[in-house]
Amino acid sequence: MIDFSAPAHVVAPQLLGCIFHFGGVAVRLTEVEAYLGTEDPAAHTFRGKTPRNATMFGPPGRLYVYASYGIHRNGNIVCAPEGTGQGCLLRAGEVIVGQQLAYSRRGETDFYNLARGPGNLGQALGFTLEDNSSPIELEPRAAEPEWVAGPRIGISKNQQAPYRFWIPWDKSVSRRRGYPA
């Protein structure tokens, strides 16, 4: 059982291989990124609590959904003690339940692209802004997979922090799939 009150960089690798259920679809998580609140200039919560990011301040174990570039709906799992503002961005996964629904939401024909990247994963799962603060449904992993940590991608601040975690060589992981990041 994952303790979501632990810091995001501790929770993140524990999410790899878990099954995340949402909106009639389930994905095996293959890539996540940790964001460490006021310690992390890349975090939405770096400058403190706002109406937009309030969910990230707890309670832990909730879903924080936000609009990215005004079009994508990305999701984080809130972590760390309440009031801390930490979370794990769900970056990629392999769709294992609800594949037809994911295909229809995405308009995608490549199986491994269905939930590759946080915007695509959010679309495959059917995230909406109204889902912000929803409880999460997560099945524990059958076994701990091999994983790698490295720099985050797709951001401009604190990019080199080793808070991106992924299952190496998994086909559903974002562009940089192997070693090193």
XYZ file of C-alpha atoms in Angstrom, residues 85-146:
62
model
C 1.690 21.130 -2.152
C 3.476 18.114 -3.645
C 2.313 15.694 -6.304
C 3.201 13.135 -8.941
C 2.365 13.970 -12.548
C 0.986 10.957 -14.407
C 3.108 11.050 -17.580
C 2.445 7.756 -19.359
C 0.865 4.348 -19.117
C -0.210 1.291 -21.036
C -3.978 1.034 -21.468
C -5.056 -2.362 -20.135
C -8.811 -1.877 -19.678
C -11.163 0.174 -21.839
C -8.961 0.255 -24.924
C -11.843 0.981 -27.320
C -12.968 3.894 -25.149
C -9.399 5.230 -25.021
C -9.104 4.909 -28.828
C -12.363 6.839 -29.285
C -11.292 9.603 -26.904
C -7.875 9.941 -28.495
C -8.583 9.318 -32.172
C -5.267 7.471 -32.086
C -4.483 4.227 -33.912
C -1.095 3.362 -32.363
C -1.656 1.363 -29.161
C 1.477 2.657 -27.423
C 0.574 6.287 -28.168
C -2.813 6.018 -26.450
C -1.496 7.205 -23.084
C 2.051 8.356 -23.891
C 2.580 11.854 -22.517
C 0.545 13.568 -19.797
C -1.972 15.209 -22.140
C -2.612 11.994 -24.062
C -2.914 10.008 -20.829
C -5.421 12.545 -19.483
C -7.442 12.371 -22.696
C -7.414 8.557 -22.740
C -8.660 8.524 -19.138
C -11.243 11.228 -19.856
C -9.988 13.805 -17.315
C -11.994 17.023 -17.072
C -11.443 20.029 -14.823
C -14.498 18.925 -12.859
C -12.538 15.804 -11.836
C -10.116 17.947 -9.844
C -9.949 16.738 -6.211
C -11.515 13.343 -7.010
C -10.388 10.361 -4.970
C -8.128 8.016 -6.908
C -8.558 4.319 -7.621
C -5.206 2.570 -7.762
C -4.456 -1.161 -7.830
C -1.113 -2.134 -6.354
C 1.468 -3.544 -8.729
C 2.020 -7.275 -8.884
C 5.794 -6.856 -8.525
C 8.202 -3.949 -8.392
C 9.406 -3.235 -11.911
C 12.905 -2.123 -12.803
